[in-house]
Coordinates of C-alpha atoms and ligand atoms in Angstrom, one line a residue:
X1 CA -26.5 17.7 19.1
X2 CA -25.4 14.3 19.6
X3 CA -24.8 13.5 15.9
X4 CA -22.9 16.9 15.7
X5 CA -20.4 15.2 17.9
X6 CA -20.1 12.7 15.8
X7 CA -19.8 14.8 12.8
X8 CA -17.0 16.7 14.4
X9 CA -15.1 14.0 15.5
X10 CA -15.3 12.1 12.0
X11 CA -14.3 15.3 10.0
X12 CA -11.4 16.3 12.5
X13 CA -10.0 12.7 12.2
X14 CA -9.7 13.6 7.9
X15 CA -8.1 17.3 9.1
X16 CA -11.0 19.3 8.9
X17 CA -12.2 22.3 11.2
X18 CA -15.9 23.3 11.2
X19 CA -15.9 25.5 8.9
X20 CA -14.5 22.8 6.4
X21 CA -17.0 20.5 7.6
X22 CA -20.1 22.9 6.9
X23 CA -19.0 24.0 3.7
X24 CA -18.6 20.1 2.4
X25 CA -22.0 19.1 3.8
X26 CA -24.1 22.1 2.7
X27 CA -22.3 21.9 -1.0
X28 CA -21.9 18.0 -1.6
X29 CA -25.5 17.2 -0.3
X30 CA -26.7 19.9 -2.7
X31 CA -26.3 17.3 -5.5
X32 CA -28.3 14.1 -5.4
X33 CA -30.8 12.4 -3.3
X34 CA -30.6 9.6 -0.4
X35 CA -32.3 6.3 -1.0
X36 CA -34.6 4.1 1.2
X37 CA -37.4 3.4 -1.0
X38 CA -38.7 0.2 0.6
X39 CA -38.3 -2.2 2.9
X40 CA -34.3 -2.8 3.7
X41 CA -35.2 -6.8 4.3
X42 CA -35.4 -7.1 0.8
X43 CA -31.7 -5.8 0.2
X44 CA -29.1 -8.6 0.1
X45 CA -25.8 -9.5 1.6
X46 CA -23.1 -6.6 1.6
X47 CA -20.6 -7.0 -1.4
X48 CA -17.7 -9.2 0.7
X49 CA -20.9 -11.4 2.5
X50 CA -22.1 -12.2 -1.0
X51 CA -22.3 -15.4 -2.9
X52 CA -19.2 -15.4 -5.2
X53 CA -21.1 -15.6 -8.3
X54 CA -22.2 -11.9 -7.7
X55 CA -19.0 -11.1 -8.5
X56 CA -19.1 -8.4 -5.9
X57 CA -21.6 -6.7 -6.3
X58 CA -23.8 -7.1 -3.2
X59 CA -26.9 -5.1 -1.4
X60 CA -29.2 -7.1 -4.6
X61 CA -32.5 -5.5 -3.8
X62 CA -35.2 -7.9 -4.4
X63 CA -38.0 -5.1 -4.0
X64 CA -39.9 -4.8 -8.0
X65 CA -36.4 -4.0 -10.3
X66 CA -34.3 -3.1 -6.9
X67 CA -33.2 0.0 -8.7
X68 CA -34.4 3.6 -9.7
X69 CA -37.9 4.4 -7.4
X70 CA -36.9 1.1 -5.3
X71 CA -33.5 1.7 -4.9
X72 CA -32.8 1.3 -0.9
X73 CA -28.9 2.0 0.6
X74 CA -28.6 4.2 3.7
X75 CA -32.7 3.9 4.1
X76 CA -33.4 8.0 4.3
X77 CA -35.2 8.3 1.2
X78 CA -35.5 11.9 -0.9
X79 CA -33.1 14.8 -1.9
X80 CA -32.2 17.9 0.0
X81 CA -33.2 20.5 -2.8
X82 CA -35.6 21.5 -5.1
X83 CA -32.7 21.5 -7.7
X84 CA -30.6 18.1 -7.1
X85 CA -28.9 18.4 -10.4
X86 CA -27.7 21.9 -9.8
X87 CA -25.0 23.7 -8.0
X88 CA -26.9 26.5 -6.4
X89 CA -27.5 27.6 -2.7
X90 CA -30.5 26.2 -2.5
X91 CA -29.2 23.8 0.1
X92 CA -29.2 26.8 2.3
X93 CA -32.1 28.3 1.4
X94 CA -34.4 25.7 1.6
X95 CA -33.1 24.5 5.2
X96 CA -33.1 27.9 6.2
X97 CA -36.9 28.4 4.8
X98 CA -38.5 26.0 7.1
X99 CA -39.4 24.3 10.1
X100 CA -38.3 20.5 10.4
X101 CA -39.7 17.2 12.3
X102 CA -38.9 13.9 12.3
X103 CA -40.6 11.1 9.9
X104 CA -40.2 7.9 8.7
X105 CA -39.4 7.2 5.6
X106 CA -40.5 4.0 3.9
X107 CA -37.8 2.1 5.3
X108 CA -38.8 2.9 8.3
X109 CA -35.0 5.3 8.8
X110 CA -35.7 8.6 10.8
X111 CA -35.1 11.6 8.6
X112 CA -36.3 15.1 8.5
X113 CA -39.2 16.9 6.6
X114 CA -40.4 20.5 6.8
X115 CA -43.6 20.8 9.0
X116 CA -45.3 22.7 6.2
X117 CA -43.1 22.6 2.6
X118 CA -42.9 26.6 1.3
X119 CA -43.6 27.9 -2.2
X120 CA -40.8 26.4 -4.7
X121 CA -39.2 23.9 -2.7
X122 CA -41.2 20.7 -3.8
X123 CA -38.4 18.4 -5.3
X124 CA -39.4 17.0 -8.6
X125 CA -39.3 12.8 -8.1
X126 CA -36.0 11.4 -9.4
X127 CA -38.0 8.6 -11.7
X128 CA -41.2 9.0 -11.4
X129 CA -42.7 12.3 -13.8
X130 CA -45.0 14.9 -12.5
X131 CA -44.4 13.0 -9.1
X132 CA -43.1 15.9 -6.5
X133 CA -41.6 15.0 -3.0
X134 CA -40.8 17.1 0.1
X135 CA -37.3 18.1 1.0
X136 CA -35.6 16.1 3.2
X137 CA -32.5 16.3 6.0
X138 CA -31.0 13.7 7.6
X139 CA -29.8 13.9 11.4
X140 CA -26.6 15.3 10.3
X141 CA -27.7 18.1 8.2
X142 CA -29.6 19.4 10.9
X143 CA -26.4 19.6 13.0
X144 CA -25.8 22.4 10.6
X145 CA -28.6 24.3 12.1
X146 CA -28.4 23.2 15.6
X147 CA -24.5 22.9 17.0
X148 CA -24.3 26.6 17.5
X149 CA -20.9 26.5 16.0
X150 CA -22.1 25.2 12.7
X151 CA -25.1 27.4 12.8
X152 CA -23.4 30.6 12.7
X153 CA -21.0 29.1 9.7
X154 CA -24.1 28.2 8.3
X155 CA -25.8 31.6 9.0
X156 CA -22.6 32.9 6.8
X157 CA -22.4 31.1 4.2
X158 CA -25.9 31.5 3.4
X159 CA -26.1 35.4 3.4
X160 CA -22.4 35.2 1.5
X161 CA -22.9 32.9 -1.4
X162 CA -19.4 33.7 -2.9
X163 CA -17.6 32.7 0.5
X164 CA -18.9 28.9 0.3
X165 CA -18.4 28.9 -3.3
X166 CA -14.5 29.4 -2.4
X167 CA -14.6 27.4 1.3
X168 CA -16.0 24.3 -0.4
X169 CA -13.6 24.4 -3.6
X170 CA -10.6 24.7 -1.3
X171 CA -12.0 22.0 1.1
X172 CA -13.2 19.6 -1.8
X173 CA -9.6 20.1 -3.2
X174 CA -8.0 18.8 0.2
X175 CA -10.7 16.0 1.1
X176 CA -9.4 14.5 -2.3
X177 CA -5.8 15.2 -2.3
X178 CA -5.4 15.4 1.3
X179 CA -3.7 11.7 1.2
X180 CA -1.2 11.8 -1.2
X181 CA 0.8 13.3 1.0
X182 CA 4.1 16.3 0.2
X183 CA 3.0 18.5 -2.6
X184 CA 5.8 17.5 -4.4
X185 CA 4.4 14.2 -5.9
X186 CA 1.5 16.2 -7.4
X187 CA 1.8 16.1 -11.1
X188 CA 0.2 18.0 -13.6
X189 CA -0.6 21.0 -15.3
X190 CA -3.9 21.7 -13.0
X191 CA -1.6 21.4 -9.6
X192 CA -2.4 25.0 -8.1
X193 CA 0.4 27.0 -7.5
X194 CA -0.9 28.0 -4.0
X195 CA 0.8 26.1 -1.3
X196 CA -1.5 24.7 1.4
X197 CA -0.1 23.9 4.6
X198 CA -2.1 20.9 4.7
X199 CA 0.4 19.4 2.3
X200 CA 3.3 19.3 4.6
X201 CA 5.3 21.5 2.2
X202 CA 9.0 21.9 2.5
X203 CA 11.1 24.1 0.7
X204 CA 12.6 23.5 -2.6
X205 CA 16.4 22.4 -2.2
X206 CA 18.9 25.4 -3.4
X207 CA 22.3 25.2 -4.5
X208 CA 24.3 22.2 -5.4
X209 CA 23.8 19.0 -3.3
X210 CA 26.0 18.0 -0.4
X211 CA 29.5 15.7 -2.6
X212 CA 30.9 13.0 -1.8
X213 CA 33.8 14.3 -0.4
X214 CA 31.7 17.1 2.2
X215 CA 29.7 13.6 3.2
X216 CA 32.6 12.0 4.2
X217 CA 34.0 14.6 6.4
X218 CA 30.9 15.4 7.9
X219 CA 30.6 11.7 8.8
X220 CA 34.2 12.0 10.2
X221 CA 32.9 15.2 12.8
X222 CA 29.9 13.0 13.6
X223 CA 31.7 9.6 14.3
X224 CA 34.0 12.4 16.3
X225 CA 31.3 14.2 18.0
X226 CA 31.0 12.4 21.0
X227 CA 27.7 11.4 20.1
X228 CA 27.0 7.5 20.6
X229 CA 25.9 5.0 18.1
X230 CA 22.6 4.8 20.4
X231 CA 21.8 8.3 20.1
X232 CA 22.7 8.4 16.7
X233 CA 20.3 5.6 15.7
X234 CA 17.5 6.4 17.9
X235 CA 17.7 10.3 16.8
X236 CA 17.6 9.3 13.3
X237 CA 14.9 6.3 13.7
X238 CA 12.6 8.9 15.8
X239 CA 12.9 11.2 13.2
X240 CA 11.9 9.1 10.0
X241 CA 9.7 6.5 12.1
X242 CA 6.5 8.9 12.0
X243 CA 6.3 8.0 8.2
X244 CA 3.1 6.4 6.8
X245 CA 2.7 5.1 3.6
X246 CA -0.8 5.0 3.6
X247 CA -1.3 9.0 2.9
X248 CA 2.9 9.5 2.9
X249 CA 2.8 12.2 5.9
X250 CA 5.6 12.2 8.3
X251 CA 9.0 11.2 8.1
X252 CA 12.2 12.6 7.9
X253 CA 12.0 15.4 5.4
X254 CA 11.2 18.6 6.6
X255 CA 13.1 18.4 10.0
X256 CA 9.9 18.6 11.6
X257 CA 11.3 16.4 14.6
X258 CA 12.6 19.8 15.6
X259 CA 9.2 21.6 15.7
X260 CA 6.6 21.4 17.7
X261 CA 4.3 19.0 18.6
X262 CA 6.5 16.6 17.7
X263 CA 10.3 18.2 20.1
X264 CA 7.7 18.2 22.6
X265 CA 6.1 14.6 22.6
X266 CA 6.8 12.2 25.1
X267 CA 8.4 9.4 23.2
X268 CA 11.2 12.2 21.6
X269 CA 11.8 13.9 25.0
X270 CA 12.4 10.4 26.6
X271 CA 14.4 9.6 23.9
X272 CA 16.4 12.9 24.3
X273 CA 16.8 13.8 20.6
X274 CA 16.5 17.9 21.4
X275 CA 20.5 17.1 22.5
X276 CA 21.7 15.1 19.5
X277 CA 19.5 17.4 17.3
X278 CA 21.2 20.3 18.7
X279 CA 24.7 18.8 18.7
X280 CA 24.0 17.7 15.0
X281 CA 22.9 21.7 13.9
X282 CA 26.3 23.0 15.5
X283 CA 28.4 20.5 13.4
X284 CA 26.0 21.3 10.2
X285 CA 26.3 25.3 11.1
X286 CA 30.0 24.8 11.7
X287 CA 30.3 23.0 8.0
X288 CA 30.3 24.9 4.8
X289 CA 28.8 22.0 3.5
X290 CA 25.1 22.8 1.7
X291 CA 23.3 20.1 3.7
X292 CA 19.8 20.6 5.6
X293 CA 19.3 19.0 9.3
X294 CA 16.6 16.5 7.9
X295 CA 19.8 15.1 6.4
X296 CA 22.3 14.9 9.1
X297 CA 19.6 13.7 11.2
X298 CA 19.8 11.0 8.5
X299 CA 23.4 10.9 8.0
X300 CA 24.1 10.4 11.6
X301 CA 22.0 7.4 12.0
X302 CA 24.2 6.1 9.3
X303 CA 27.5 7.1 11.3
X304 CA 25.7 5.6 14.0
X305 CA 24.8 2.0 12.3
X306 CA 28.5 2.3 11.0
X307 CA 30.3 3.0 14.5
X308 CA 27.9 -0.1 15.8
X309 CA 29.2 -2.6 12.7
X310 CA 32.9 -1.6 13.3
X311 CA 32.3 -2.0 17.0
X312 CA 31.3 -5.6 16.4
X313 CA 33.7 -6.1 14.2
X314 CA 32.3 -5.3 10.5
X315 CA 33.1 -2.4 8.1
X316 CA 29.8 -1.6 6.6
X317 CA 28.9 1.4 4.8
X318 CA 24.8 2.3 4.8
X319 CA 24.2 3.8 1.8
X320 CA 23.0 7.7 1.7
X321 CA 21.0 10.4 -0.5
X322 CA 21.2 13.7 0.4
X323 CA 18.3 16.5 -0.9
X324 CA 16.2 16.8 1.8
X325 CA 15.3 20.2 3.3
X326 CA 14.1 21.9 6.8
X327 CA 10.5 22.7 6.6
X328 CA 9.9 26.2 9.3
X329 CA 7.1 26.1 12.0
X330 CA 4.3 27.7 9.8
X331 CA 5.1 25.4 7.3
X332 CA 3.7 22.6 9.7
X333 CA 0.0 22.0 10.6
X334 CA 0.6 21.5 14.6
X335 CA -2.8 19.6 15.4
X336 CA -2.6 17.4 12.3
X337 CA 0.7 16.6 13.4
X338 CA 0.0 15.6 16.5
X339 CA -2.5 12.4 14.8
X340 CA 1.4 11.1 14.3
X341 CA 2.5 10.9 17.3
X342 CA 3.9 7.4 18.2
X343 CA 2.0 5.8 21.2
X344 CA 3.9 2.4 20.7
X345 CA 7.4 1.8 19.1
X346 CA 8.5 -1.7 19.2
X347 CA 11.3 -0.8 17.2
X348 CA 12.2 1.1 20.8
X349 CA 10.5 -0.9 22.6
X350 CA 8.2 2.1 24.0
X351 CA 4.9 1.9 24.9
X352 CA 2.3 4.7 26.2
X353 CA 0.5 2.9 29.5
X354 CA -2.7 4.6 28.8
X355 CA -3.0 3.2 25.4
X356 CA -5.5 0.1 23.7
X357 CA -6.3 -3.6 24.3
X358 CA -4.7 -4.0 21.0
X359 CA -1.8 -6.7 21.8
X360 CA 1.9 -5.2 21.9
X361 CA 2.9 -7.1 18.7
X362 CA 0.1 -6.1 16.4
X363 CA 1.0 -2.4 16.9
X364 CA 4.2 -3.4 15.6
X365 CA 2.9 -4.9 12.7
X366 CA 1.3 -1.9 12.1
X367 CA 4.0 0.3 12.8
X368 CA 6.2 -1.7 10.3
X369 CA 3.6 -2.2 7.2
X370 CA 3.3 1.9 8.1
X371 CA 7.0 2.2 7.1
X372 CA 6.8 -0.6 4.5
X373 CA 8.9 -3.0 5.9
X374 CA 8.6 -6.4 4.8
X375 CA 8.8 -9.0 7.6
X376 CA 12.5 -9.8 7.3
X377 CA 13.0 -6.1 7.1
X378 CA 11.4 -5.4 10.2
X379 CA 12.9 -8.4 12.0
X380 CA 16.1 -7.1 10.9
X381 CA 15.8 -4.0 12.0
X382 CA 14.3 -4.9 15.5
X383 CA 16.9 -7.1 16.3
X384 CA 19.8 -4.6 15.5
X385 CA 18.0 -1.5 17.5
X386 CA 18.2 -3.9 20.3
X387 CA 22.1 -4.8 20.3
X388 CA 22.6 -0.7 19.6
X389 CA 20.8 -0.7 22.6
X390 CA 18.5 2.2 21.3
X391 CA 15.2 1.5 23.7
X392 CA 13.5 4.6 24.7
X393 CA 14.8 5.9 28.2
X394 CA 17.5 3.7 27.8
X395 CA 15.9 -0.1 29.1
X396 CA 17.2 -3.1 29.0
X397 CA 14.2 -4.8 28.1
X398 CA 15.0 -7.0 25.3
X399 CA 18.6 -6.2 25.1
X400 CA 19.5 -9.8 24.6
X401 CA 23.4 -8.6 24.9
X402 CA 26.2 -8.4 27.2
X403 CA 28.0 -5.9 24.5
X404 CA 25.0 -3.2 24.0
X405 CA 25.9 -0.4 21.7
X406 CA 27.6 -3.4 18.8
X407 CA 25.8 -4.5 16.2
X408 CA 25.7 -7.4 16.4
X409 CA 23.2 -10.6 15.8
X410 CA 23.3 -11.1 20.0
X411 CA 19.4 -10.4 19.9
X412 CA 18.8 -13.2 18.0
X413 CA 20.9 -15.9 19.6
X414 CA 19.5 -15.6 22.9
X415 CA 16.2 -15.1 22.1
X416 CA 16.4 -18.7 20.5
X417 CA 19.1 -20.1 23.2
X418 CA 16.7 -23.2 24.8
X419 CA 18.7 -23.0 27.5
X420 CA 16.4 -19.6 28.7
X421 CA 12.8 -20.3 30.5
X422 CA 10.9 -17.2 30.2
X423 CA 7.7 -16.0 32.7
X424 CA 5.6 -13.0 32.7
X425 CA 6.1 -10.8 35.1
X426 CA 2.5 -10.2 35.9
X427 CA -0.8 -10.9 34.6
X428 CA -0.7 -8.6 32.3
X429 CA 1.8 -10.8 30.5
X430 CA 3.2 -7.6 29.1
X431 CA 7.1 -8.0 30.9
X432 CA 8.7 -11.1 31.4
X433 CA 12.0 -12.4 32.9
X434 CA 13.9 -14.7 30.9
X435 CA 16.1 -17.4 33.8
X436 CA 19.0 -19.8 33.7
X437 CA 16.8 -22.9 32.9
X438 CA 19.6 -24.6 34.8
X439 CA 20.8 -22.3 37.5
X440 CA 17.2 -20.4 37.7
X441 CA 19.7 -17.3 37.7
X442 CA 17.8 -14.0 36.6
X443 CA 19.6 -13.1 33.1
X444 CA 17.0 -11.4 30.6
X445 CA 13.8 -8.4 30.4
X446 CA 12.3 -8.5 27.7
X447 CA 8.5 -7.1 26.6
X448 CA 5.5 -9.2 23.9
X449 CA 7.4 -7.5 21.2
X450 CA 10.8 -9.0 21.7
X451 CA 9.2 -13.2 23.0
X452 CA 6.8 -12.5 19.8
X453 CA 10.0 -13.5 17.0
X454 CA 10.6 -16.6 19.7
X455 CA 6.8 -17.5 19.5
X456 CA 5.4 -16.7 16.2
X457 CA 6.7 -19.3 14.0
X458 CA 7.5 -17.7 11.1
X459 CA 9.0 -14.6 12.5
X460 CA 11.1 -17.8 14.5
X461 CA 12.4 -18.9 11.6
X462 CA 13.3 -15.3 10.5
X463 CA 15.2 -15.0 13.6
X464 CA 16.8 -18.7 13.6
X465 CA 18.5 -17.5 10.3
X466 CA 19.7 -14.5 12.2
X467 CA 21.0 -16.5 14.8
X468 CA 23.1 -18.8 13.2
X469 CA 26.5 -18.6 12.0
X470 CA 26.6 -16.0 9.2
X471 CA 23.4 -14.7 9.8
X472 CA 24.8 -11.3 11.2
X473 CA 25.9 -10.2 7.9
X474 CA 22.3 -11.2 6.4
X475 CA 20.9 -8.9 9.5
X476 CA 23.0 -6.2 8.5
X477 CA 22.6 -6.3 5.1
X478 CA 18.8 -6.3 5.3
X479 CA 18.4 -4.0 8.0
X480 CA 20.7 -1.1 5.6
X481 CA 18.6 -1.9 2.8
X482 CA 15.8 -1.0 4.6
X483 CA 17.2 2.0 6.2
Ligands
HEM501 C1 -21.9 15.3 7.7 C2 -21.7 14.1 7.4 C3 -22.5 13.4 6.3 C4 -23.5 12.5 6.5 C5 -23.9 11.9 7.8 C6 -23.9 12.1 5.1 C7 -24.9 11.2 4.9 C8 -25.4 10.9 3.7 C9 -26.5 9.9 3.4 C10 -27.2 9.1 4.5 C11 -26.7 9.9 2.1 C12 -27.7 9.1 1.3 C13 -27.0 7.8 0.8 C14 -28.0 7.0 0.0 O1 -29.1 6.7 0.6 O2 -27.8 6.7 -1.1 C15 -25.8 10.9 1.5 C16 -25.7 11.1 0.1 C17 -24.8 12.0 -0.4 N1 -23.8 12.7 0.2 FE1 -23.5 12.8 2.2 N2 -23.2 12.8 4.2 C18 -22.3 13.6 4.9 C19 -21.4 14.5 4.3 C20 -21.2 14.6 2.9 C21 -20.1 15.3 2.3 C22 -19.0 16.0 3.0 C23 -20.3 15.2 0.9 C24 -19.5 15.8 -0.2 C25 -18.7 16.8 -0.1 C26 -21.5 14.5 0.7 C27 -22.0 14.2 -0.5 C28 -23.1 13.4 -0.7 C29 -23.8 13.3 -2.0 C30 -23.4 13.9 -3.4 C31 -24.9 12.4 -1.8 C32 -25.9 11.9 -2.9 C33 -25.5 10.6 -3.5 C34 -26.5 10.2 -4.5 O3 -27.2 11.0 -5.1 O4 -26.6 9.0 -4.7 N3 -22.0 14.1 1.9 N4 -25.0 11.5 2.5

């Protein structure tokens, strides 16, 4: 029961349900066998502990040839089926034909083996002719049979053949495409025409796209909205910061910042988006402009980085491409979704309290290579949410400015100015109060993810060129790249 929890937990992490997870482990472990065919002393360093001359290829078995009959890796040894080679149901029906207990195999591993093996179920060896073994499970496959859940999946499948034959192809198809992300960078003449919602569809843009001229007066009725430069910015960022470029889910195509779970996640209600978003959907509504939300969302975090520059003192235009559509709440697979949500933004500087050990600045290092930021990118980009003052729930920590909502470089210069002492504010040593080193007057808050460009030296150096004279424009121009 225990490993069914584990089982669960490891398959609901990859997106799966039960029934997904039953059908993949009674159809992929009715191919093949499991190997533990010895003693596992005599297997060798992993691949990375390995001497370099083995060229990566570690676990060298030094028991007889290491390979075929001796070949030891998880340490279960045998196959689940009378038929390994064979797609059949005979994964089913021979789990479902007997009565299981616990053995050893020869590596000493725990594994399963029928009490008494029935008629037809002796697997023929793997190497060894005429030799014929008894079936075996492993811990896992008899969570098929004992989480009650599984069971009566299991049950199913194995009086409906035809059901797992279509569960498992649709399941195998996701568990190998489930990571690259919207269906539209599938290419291909055997891309199905079905649309999964595991895909994160969104709708094929209609209609001619959004011209110049329609962009520049909808830019006009946002700069004229009323809406700030901080809202702006932090409606857009929260919108496109849920991006990963690791399977490509998230981001700010679809519109899905308007859908649930993610309107309804703390970081967004904090940073009151539902407003701007709404404010933004009566201007697009009010336009006859052919432009989705997802893009005025994006549009208006350009306004917004633009009405910061001018502030400050800079004309700037951030460059924008339109063609991104609204995805609808059934196109959107609410509990996958949720795995985005963003317990740490130092971009925002927000931070769940419940969350890890895991230091401050490491999340953002994560966060950024997660949006594919290089350094001076993310540095950039940090430093410039901060003079917009675009924190979440609107603190001052790290707001190194006495002009917040200007784009400026401020950030920067007094995170480097020596003439600041800084101290934690506890022993956490996850606040601190930056002081008149002169004076001891109080004048900065500031959080791990703002000292960390001070400390580190090379994201110091980054944020020295910042500082100094000129480096404003070098901010600006690298943070609107990256944008
Ligand atoms: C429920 C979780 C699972 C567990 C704990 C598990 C565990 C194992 C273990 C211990 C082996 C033996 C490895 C060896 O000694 O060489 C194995 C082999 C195998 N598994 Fe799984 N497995 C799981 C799910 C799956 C899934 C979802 C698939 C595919 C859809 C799959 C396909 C296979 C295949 C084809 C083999 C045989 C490889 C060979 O013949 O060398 N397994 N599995």
């Amino acid at each position: 029961m225990k490993s069914a929890q584990d089982v669960r937990e490891t398959f609901a992490r990859m997106g799966m349900n039960d029934r997904e997870t039953v059908a993949l482990t009674v159809g992929g472990h009715t191919f093949g066998k499991m190997h533990g065919n010895g003693s596992p002393d005599a297997v060798g360093e992993a691949p990375e502990g390995s001497k370099i001359h083995q060229q990566g290829f570690g676990w060298a078995n030094k028991n007889e040839t290491g390979l075929g009959e001796y070949t030891v890796t998880s340490g279960l040894e045998g196959a689940w089926t009378p038929t390994p080679t064979q797609w059949d149901h005979s994964y089913l029906n021979t789990i479902f034909a007997h009565q299981w207990e616990v053995k050893k195999s020869p590596a000493g591993a725990n594994q399963w083996e029928p009490v008494e093996v029935k008629e037809g179920y002796w697997v023929p060896d793997a190497h060894v002719p005429g030799k014929k073994n008894p079936p075996v499970m492993n811990t896992a496959d008899m969570a098929m049979i004992t989480d009650p859940a599984y069971l009566e999946i299991a049950k199913e499948y194995h009086e409906n053949p035809d059901v797992l034959v279509d569960e498992f192809a649709r399941a195998w198809y996701k568990l190998l495409h489930r990571d690259m992300g919207p269906r539209a960078r599938y290419l291909g003449p055997q891309v199905p025409d079905e649309v999964l919602v595991w895909q994160d569809p969104v709708p094929e843009h209609q209609g001619p796209l959004v011209n110049e001229q329609q962009i520049a007066t909808l830019k006009q009725q946002i700069a004229d909205s009323g809406l700030t430069a901080r809202q702006l910015v932090g409606t857009a960022w929260a919108s496109a910061c849920t991006y990963r470029q690791t399977d490509h889910r998230g981001g700010a195509n679809g519109a899905r910042i308007r859908l649930d779970p993610q309107i309804g996640w703390d970081v967004n209600v904090r940073a009151g988006v539902a407003e701007v978003i709404d404010r933004l959907e009566q201007l697009k509504d009010a336009s006859d402009a052919n432009i989705s939300l997802a893009d005025m969302i994006v549009l208006g975090g350009s306004v917004g980085v633009e009405m910061a520059a001018k502030a400050a003192g800079h004309d700037i235009t951030v460059p924008f491409t339109p063609g991104r559509t609204d995805a609808t709440q059934e196109m959107t697979e609410v509990d996958t979704f949720a795995f985005l949500e963003p317990r740490h933004d130092a971009f925002r500087n927000y931070m769940q309290t419940q969350t890890t050990s895991i230091p401050a600045e490491h999340l953002m290092i994560d966060r950024a290579f997660m949006l594919n930021l290089s350094v001076p990118q993310m540095t950039a980009l940090l430093g410039g949410m901060r003079a917009i003052g675009a924190n979440v729930g609107d603190s001052d920590e790290g707001v190194l400015t006495d002009r917040p909502g200007q784009l400026t470089n401020d950030f920067f210069v007094n995170l480097v100015d020596m003439g600041t002492v800084w101290e934690p504010l506890d022993e956490s040593e996850e606040r601190f109060e930056g002081r008149d080193r002169a004076t001891g007057k109080k004048k900065w808050t500031a959080t791990r993810v703002d000292l960390v460009y001070g400390s580190n030296s090379q994201l110091r150096a980054i944020a020295e060129e910042y500082a100094a004279d000129g480096g404003e424009k070098r901010m600006m121009d690298t943070s609107s790249a990256a944008g």
